[in-house]
mmCIF file of C-alpha atoms in Angstrom:
data_model
loop_
_atom_site.group_PDB
_atom_site.id
_atom_site.type_symbol
_atom_site.label_atom_id
_atom_site.label_comp_id
_atom_site.label_asym_id
_atom_site.label_seq_id
_atom_site.Cartn_x
_atom_site.Cartn_y
_atom_site.Cartn_z
ATOM 1 C CA GLU A 274 0.000 0.000 0.000
ATOM 2 C CA THR A 275 1.218 3.489 -0.889
ATOM 3 C CA GLY A 276 -0.262 5.416 2.038
ATOM 4 C CA VAL A 277 -2.327 7.551 -0.336
ATOM 5 C CA THR A 278 -6.027 7.289 0.364
ATOM 6 C CA GLN A 279 -8.984 8.519 -1.632
ATOM 7 C CA SER A 280 -12.654 8.901 -0.844
ATOM 8 C CA PRO A 281 -15.211 7.911 -1.765
ATOM 9 C CA THR A 282 -14.294 4.701 -3.580
ATOM 10 C CA HIS A 283 -17.348 4.844 -5.834
ATOM 11 C CA LEU A 284 -19.812 7.590 -6.692
ATOM 12 C CA ILE A 285 -22.860 7.893 -8.919
ATOM 13 C CA LYS A 286 -24.028 11.335 -10.050
ATOM 14 C CA THR A 287 -26.379 12.685 -12.676
ATOM 15 C CA ARG A 288 -25.493 15.039 -15.492
ATOM 16 C CA GLY A 289 -25.258 18.668 -14.384
ATOM 17 C CA GLN A 290 -24.464 17.886 -10.766
ATOM 18 C CA GLN A 291 -21.284 18.796 -8.926
ATOM 19 C CA VAL A 292 -18.882 16.388 -7.232
ATOM 20 C CA THR A 293 -15.990 16.648 -4.767
ATOM 21 C CA LEU A 294 -13.361 13.936 -4.527
ATOM 22 C CA ARG A 295 -10.826 13.776 -1.723
ATOM 23 C CA CYS A 296 -7.243 12.623 -1.440
ATOM 24 C CA SER A 297 -4.988 12.192 1.561
ATOM 25 C CA SER A 298 -1.318 12.298 0.589
ATOM 26 C CA GLN A 299 1.419 10.048 1.850
ATOM 27 C CA SER A 300 3.071 11.451 4.965
ATOM 28 C CA GLY A 301 5.764 14.022 4.137
ATOM 29 C CA HIS A 302 4.615 14.609 0.561
ATOM 30 C CA ASN A 303 3.887 18.213 -0.417
ATOM 31 C CA THR A 304 2.847 17.675 -4.030
ATOM 32 C CA VAL A 305 -0.335 16.101 -5.322
ATOM 33 C CA SER A 306 -1.392 15.433 -8.896
ATOM 34 C CA TRP A 307 -4.814 14.425 -10.134
ATOM 35 C CA TYR A 308 -5.452 12.175 -13.123
ATOM 36 C CA GLN A 309 -8.520 10.995 -15.002
ATOM 37 C CA GLN A 310 -8.413 7.413 -16.247
ATOM 38 C CA ALA A 311 -11.158 6.495 -18.684
ATOM 39 C CA LEU A 312 -11.988 2.814 -19.068
ATOM 40 C CA GLY A 313 -9.261 1.036 -21.021
ATOM 41 C CA GLN A 314 -7.049 4.134 -21.200
ATOM 42 C CA GLY A 315 -3.991 5.467 -19.456
ATOM 43 C CA PRO A 316 -4.269 8.215 -16.838
ATOM 44 C CA GLN A 317 -4.590 11.760 -18.174
ATOM 45 C CA PHE A 318 -3.076 14.612 -16.159
ATOM 46 C CA ILE A 319 -5.654 17.069 -14.814
ATOM 47 C CA PHE A 320 -3.526 19.327 -12.597
ATOM 48 C CA GLN A 321 -0.927 19.406 -9.879
ATOM 49 C CA TYR A 322 -0.740 21.253 -6.560
ATOM 50 C CA TYR A 323 2.492 22.129 -4.778
ATOM 51 C CA ARG A 324 2.324 23.718 -1.341
ATOM 52 C CA GLU A 325 -1.305 24.757 -1.859
ATOM 53 C CA GLU A 326 -0.706 26.433 -5.249
ATOM 54 C CA GLU A 327 -1.673 25.047 -8.658
ATOM 55 C CA ASN A 328 1.514 24.038 -10.442
ATOM 56 C CA GLY A 329 0.513 22.968 -13.907
ATOM 57 C CA ARG A 330 -2.667 21.930 -15.642
ATOM 58 C CA GLY A 331 -3.582 19.522 -18.409
ATOM 59 C CA ASN A 332 -6.193 19.956 -21.137
ATOM 60 C CA PHE A 333 -9.223 20.016 -18.877
ATOM 61 C CA PRO A 334 -11.882 22.765 -18.771
ATOM 62 C CA PRO A 335 -12.194 25.205 -15.847
ATOM 63 C CA ARG A 336 -15.105 23.245 -14.393
ATOM 64 C CA PHE A 337 -12.382 20.928 -13.088
ATOM 65 C CA SER A 338 -10.870 22.690 -10.089
ATOM 66 C CA GLY A 339 -8.859 21.716 -7.079
ATOM 67 C CA LEU A 340 -7.589 22.637 -3.673
ATOM 68 C CA GLN A 341 -4.664 21.598 -1.554
ATOM 69 C CA PHE A 342 -4.842 22.153 2.195
ATOM 70 C CA PRO A 343 -2.054 23.010 4.685
ATOM 71 C CA ASN A 344 -1.825 19.327 5.658
ATOM 72 C CA TYR A 345 -1.308 18.602 1.926
ATOM 73 C CA SER A 346 -4.571 16.723 1.542
ATOM 74 C CA SER A 347 -6.406 17.672 -1.619
ATOM 75 C CA GLU A 348 -9.784 17.948 -3.288
ATOM 76 C CA LEU A 349 -10.862 17.670 -6.901
ATOM 77 C CA ASN A 350 -14.104 19.452 -7.746
ATOM 78 C CA VAL A 351 -16.012 18.940 -10.965
ATOM 79 C CA ASN A 352 -18.952 21.190 -11.787
ATOM 80 C CA ALA A 353 -21.696 20.669 -14.366
ATOM 81 C CA LEU A 354 -20.944 16.975 -14.726
ATOM 82 C CA GLU A 355 -21.076 15.474 -18.208
ATOM 83 C CA LEU A 356 -21.489 11.841 -19.218
ATOM 84 C CA ASP A 357 -17.871 11.782 -20.454
ATOM 85 C CA ASP A 358 -16.671 12.618 -16.951
ATOM 86 C CA SER A 359 -17.364 8.998 -16.004
ATOM 87 C CA ALA A 360 -13.928 7.612 -15.159
ATOM 88 C CA LEU A 361 -11.544 6.532 -12.442
ATOM 89 C CA TYR A 362 -10.014 9.589 -10.767
ATOM 90 C CA LEU A 363 -6.565 9.046 -9.338
ATOM 91 C CA CYS A 364 -4.495 11.224 -7.110
ATOM 92 C CA ALA A 365 -0.767 10.796 -6.745
ATOM 93 C CA SER A 366 1.500 12.359 -4.158
ATOM 94 C CA SER A 367 5.230 12.976 -4.220
ATOM 95 C CA PHE A 368 7.988 14.701 -2.254
ATOM 96 C CA SER A 369 8.337 17.618 -4.606
ATOM 97 C CA VAL A 370 7.725 18.809 -8.126
ATOM 98 C CA GLY A 371 10.969 17.311 -9.404
ATOM 99 C CA GLY A 372 10.251 15.261 -12.489
ATOM 100 C CA GLN A 373 12.006 12.189 -11.226
ATOM 101 C CA GLU A 374 10.270 12.143 -7.876
ATOM 102 C CA THR A 375 8.308 8.938 -7.573
ATOM 103 C CA GLN A 376 4.575 9.489 -7.640
ATOM 104 C CA TYR A 377 2.557 7.294 -5.308
ATOM 105 C CA PHE A 378 -0.960 6.675 -6.530
ATOM 106 C CA GLY A 379 -4.063 6.138 -4.474
ATOM 107 C CA PRO A 380 -6.619 3.456 -5.394
ATOM 108 C CA GLY A 381 -8.861 5.986 -7.111
ATOM 109 C CA THR A 382 -12.483 7.069 -7.028
ATOM 110 C CA ARG A 383 -14.710 5.570 -9.683
ATOM 111 C CA LEU A 384 -17.254 8.154 -10.828
ATOM 112 C CA LEU A 385 -20.277 7.234 -12.898
ATOM 113 C CA VAL A 386 -22.324 10.048 -14.420
ATOM 114 C CA LEU A 387 -25.818 9.098 -15.567
ATOM 115 C CA GLN B 164 -2.525 14.097 -29.766
ATOM 116 C CA GLN B 165 -1.117 11.175 -27.829
ATOM 117 C CA GLN B 166 2.375 11.947 -26.596
ATOM 118 C CA VAL B 167 3.218 8.324 -25.783
ATOM 119 C CA LYS B 168 2.009 5.427 -27.931
ATOM 120 C CA GLN B 169 1.953 1.937 -26.421
ATOM 121 C CA SER B 170 1.575 -1.495 -27.965
ATOM 122 C CA PRO B 171 0.230 -4.107 -27.894
ATOM 123 C CA GLN B 172 -3.120 -3.417 -26.293
ATOM 124 C CA SER B 173 -3.208 -6.913 -24.829
ATOM 125 C CA LEU B 174 -0.722 -9.752 -24.479
ATOM 126 C CA ILE B 175 -1.007 -13.404 -23.575
ATOM 127 C CA VAL B 176 2.170 -15.187 -22.483
ATOM 128 C CA GLN B 177 2.789 -18.647 -21.112
ATOM 129 C CA LYS B 178 4.322 -18.983 -17.663
ATOM 130 C CA GLY B 179 8.095 -18.767 -17.957
ATOM 131 C CA GLY B 180 7.966 -16.842 -21.220
ATOM 132 C CA ILE B 181 9.127 -13.317 -22.014
ATOM 133 C CA SER B 182 6.606 -10.474 -22.108
ATOM 134 C CA ILE B 183 7.554 -7.491 -24.259
ATOM 135 C CA ILE B 184 5.669 -4.191 -24.273
ATOM 136 C CA ASN B 185 6.691 -1.302 -26.506
ATOM 137 C CA CYS B 186 6.297 2.453 -26.302
ATOM 138 C CA ALA B 187 7.174 5.314 -28.617
ATOM 139 C CA TYR B 188 7.260 9.035 -27.928
ATOM 140 C CA GLU B 189 7.518 12.228 -29.946
ATOM 141 C CA ASN B 190 8.707 14.926 -27.558
ATOM 142 C CA THR B 191 12.520 14.907 -27.402
ATOM 143 C CA ALA B 192 12.352 16.986 -24.216
ATOM 144 C CA PHE B 193 11.164 13.955 -22.269
ATOM 145 C CA ASP B 194 13.937 12.762 -19.987
ATOM 146 C CA TYR B 195 12.346 10.293 -17.616
ATOM 147 C CA PHE B 196 10.531 7.124 -18.628
ATOM 148 C CA PRO B 197 8.801 5.076 -15.920
ATOM 149 C CA TRP B 198 6.736 1.943 -16.223
ATOM 150 C CA TYR B 199 3.732 1.388 -13.984
ATOM 151 C CA GLN B 200 1.886 -1.798 -13.067
ATOM 152 C CA GLN B 201 -1.806 -1.626 -12.227
ATOM 153 C CA PHE B 202 -3.913 -4.383 -10.726
ATOM 154 C CA PRO B 203 -7.727 -4.229 -10.840
ATOM 155 C CA GLY B 204 -9.104 -1.897 -8.201
ATOM 156 C CA LYS B 205 -5.693 -0.375 -7.463
ATOM 157 C CA GLY B 206 -3.837 2.693 -8.576
ATOM 158 C CA PRO B 207 -0.745 2.373 -10.785
ATOM 159 C CA ALA B 208 2.468 1.476 -8.945
ATOM 160 C CA LEU B 209 5.954 2.366 -10.161
ATOM 161 C CA LEU B 210 7.750 -0.722 -11.458
ATOM 162 C CA ILE B 211 10.967 0.530 -12.988
ATOM 163 C CA ALA B 212 12.187 3.728 -14.638
ATOM 164 C CA ILE B 213 14.999 4.887 -16.923
ATOM 165 C CA ARG B 214 16.752 8.104 -17.912
ATOM 166 C CA PRO B 215 17.837 8.603 -21.554
ATOM 167 C CA ASP B 216 21.543 8.572 -20.689
ATOM 168 C CA VAL B 217 21.471 4.757 -20.435
ATOM 169 C CA SER B 218 20.246 2.210 -22.969
ATOM 170 C CA GLU B 219 19.164 -0.476 -20.552
ATOM 171 C CA LYS B 220 18.143 -0.876 -16.934
ATOM 172 C CA LYS B 221 17.468 -4.152 -15.207
ATOM 173 C CA GLU B 222 15.760 -4.814 -11.889
ATOM 174 C CA GLY B 223 15.163 -8.459 -11.152
ATOM 175 C CA ARG B 224 13.029 -9.939 -13.925
ATOM 176 C CA PHE B 225 12.148 -6.517 -15.337
ATOM 177 C CA THR B 226 14.295 -4.760 -17.946
ATOM 178 C CA ILE B 227 13.789 -1.477 -19.773
ATOM 179 C CA SER B 228 15.475 -1.098 -23.145
ATOM 180 C CA PHE B 229 15.790 2.458 -24.406
ATOM 181 C CA ASN B 230 16.550 3.627 -27.955
ATOM 182 C CA LYS B 231 16.990 7.399 -27.923
ATOM 183 C CA SER B 232 17.492 7.806 -31.679
ATOM 184 C CA ALA B 233 14.319 5.870 -32.446
ATOM 185 C CA LYS B 234 12.440 7.512 -29.560
ATOM 186 C CA GLN B 235 11.310 4.115 -28.355
ATOM 187 C CA PHE B 236 11.525 2.168 -25.133
ATOM 188 C CA SER B 237 10.295 -1.221 -24.097
ATOM 189 C CA LEU B 238 9.628 -3.316 -21.014
ATOM 190 C CA HIS B 239 10.774 -6.923 -20.945
ATOM 191 C CA ILE B 240 9.463 -9.261 -18.259
ATOM 192 C CA MET B 241 11.592 -12.376 -18.102
ATOM 193 C CA ASP B 242 10.272 -15.678 -16.711
ATOM 194 C CA SER B 243 6.748 -14.244 -16.666
ATOM 195 C CA GLN B 244 4.552 -15.475 -13.820
ATOM 196 C CA PRO B 245 0.766 -15.572 -13.372
ATOM 197 C CA GLY B 246 1.205 -12.962 -10.615
ATOM 198 C CA ASP B 247 2.519 -10.575 -13.285
ATOM 199 C CA SER B 248 -0.931 -10.518 -14.876
ATOM 200 C CA ALA B 249 -1.894 -6.849 -14.723
ATOM 201 C CA THR B 250 -2.141 -3.764 -16.891
ATOM 202 C CA TYR B 251 1.166 -2.072 -17.655
ATOM 203 C CA PHE B 252 1.555 1.589 -18.546
ATOM 204 C CA CYS B 253 4.574 3.356 -19.912
ATOM 205 C CA ALA B 254 4.928 7.050 -19.183
ATOM 206 C CA ALA B 255 7.211 9.973 -19.888
ATOM 207 C CA ASN B 256 7.859 13.365 -18.412
ATOM 208 C CA ILE B 257 10.157 16.362 -18.343
ATOM 209 C CA TYR B 258 12.383 17.004 -15.352
ATOM 210 C CA ASN B 259 11.123 19.690 -12.938
ATOM 211 C CA PHE B 260 7.609 19.278 -14.179
ATOM 212 C CA ASN B 261 5.671 16.457 -12.668
ATOM 213 C CA LYS B 262 3.161 16.084 -15.510
ATOM 214 C CA PHE B 263 3.399 12.500 -16.666
ATOM 215 C CA TYR B 264 2.149 11.442 -20.090
ATOM 216 C CA PHE B 265 0.889 7.874 -20.005
ATOM 217 C CA GLY B 266 0.510 5.315 -22.745
ATOM 218 C CA SER B 267 -2.855 3.643 -23.248
ATOM 219 C CA GLY B 268 -1.870 0.487 -21.373
ATOM 220 C CA THR B 269 -1.195 -3.187 -22.097
ATOM 221 C CA LYS B 270 -3.233 -5.860 -20.410
ATOM 222 C CA LEU B 271 -0.921 -8.802 -19.735
ATOM 223 C CA ASN B 272 -2.284 -12.265 -19.061
ATOM 224 C CA VAL B 273 0.261 -14.890 -18.043
ATOM 225 C CA LYS B 274 -1.215 -18.367 -18.392
ATOM 226 C CA PRO B 275 -0.101 -21.088 -15.949
#
């Protein structure tokens, strides 16, 4: 186990609703990245937070937003849910933003949008 | 535009055989190439990684071969075991920026 936890494990929402996913980083890690993994695909980078500031963003619309708290836990918020938002959402924590820092992934939250 | 292309999509290997998964990339700025292993219901876990200044890295039964001129790298699993059955992802990134680009994954099934 990596020490990265995510909640909830599964979630069902309807189109247009809003959702908040949570991630608790591994102890000592100050960087968290969020990924979307569609069924049968590799993870796609959503954004990264370093010491509570956004530090890079992938090709996702502004309705995907995030927060990192002083204890380095993190939230991913998605507004105006669309059917295509159905996916496994992964967070990964690491020691720093250095590219070769190992990212430790949580088990993910599986979101289904109906 | 997919930054990292992975093949094959699925692979069946007999126990004791060699599993080979290939990846190709376009961005020559990439300088770190990890491989991840993902079991059902789990997040990806780092398996092995390589920098472009070496052509091969071996850790136990797992070897990465790297061809910088061809912009390709591959994962070799020697003496494949049923416990290796999982989905494998290659990835790439640029130092000092923790955005990883993942391949689409290879589902490996090692038959007893």
